Phi, psi and omega in degrees: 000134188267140167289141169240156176233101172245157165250164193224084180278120174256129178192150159214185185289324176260155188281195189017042171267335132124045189312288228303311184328307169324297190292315202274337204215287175293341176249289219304316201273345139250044187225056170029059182044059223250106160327096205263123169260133172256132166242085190228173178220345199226284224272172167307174198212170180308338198292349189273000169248052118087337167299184185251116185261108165255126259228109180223155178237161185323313174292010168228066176295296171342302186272321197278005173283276180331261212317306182312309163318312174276327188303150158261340187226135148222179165220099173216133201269107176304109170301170160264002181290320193248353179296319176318281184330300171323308166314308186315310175286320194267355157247019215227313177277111210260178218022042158321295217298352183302289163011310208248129197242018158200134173240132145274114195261101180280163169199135200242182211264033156295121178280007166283324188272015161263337182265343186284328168297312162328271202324308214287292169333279156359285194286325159321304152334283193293340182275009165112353158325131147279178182298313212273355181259005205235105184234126202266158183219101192276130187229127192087063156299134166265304185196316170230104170334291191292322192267008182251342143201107187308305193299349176266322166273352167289320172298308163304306189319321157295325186197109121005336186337321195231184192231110137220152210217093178277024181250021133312028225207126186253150181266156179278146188220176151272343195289291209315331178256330159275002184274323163269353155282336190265004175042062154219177186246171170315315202290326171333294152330267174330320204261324200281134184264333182338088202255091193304326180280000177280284183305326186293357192257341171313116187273332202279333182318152148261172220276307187329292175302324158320310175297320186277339172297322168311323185269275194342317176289286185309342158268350168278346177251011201219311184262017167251356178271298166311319248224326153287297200301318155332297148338288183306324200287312195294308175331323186272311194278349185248343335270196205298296189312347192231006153257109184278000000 
């Protein structure tokens, strides 16, 4: 997979849709180390897997204005505790959002969080967002896109506003919780040579260690499987034509 060096924002108005997992494991490990901005005040951030994070709150748009001007690449992942602000600034500076050459809006099929993403479109929409920057990411897919959410395609279908795409779509996994209890990230994983089914034959290990070599091996055999399906999903969302 080719780096693209684009900024990039993720957000929506509702928490637990899976901004930071997204920013941290689907946009970071492609985009050739690619500056990760957290903009949160309460919850976590990529920084709890283990990446390197700067930590900003909505109300300091002015700087995180400035890091965009310089930047060549970015990331920066909206918390929802700070999306009011954010919003509040970026239409308040105005044609900021020129600055930002992608917003990505995850959502997972819950109907508050479909209906709270319409809203998030909508408000993009209105500052003057085109369509083509405004990217929808269906995330915890159980088995079919178009039928786990309607309200986002019954909203195109109405208004055009947005890129939607269903081969934009991450699968419901087991990796993802587990990668946040062990507060590590894929790429992390992926990076470790560390051959742990090697290690599992040590019968003299103690049982504490055995367990943790178990889990390691089975996330690591879990994020090479993941880790493709990734590939596509990022390819589908920027298309072909913008990985340089």
């Amino acid at each position: 997979m080719k780096f693209i060096k684009k900024k990039i924002v993720v957000i929506n108005y509702t928490g637990t849709v899976g901004k930071t997992t997204i920013a941290a494991n689907l946009l970071w490990p492609r985009m050739g180390g690619a500056p990760l901005y957290a903009i949160e005040s309460i919850n976590e951030t990529a920084e709890n897997l283990g990446l390197d994070v700067e930590k900003l709150r909505g109300n300091a748009f002015r700087e995180l204005f400035k890091r965009l001007m310089l930047e060549d690449q970015a990331i920066i992942d909206v918390g929802a505790s700070n999306v009011e602000d954010f919003m509040a600034n970026l239409e308040e500076f105005d044609e900021a959002h020129e600055e930002v050459d992608y917003f990505v809006i995850p959502v997972t099929s819950g109907t508050k969080e479909q209906k709270e993403t319409v809203s998030m479109i909508s408000s993009l929409a209105s500052l003057g967002v085109p369509p083509e920057k405004i990217l929808v990411l269906f995330n915890r897919v159980k088995k079919d896109v178009e039928t786990e959410f309607p309200i986002i395609f019954a909203f195109h279908q109405r208004a055009s506003v947005f890129t939607l795409n269903p081969a934009c779509a991450v699968f419901e996994s087991e990796l993802f919780d587990a990668l946040s209890i062990h507060r590590i990230s894929m790429q992390s994983v992926m990076e470790d040579d560390t051959d742990y089914k090697a290690l599992l034959k040590d019968k003299k290990a103690s049982a504490q260690e055995r367990d943790r070599w178990s889990d390691m091996y089975g996330l690591k055999l879990l994020c090479k499987g993941v880790n493709r399906k990734l590939d596509g999903v990022f390819a589908a969302l920027f298309s072909l034509e913008v990985i340089k």
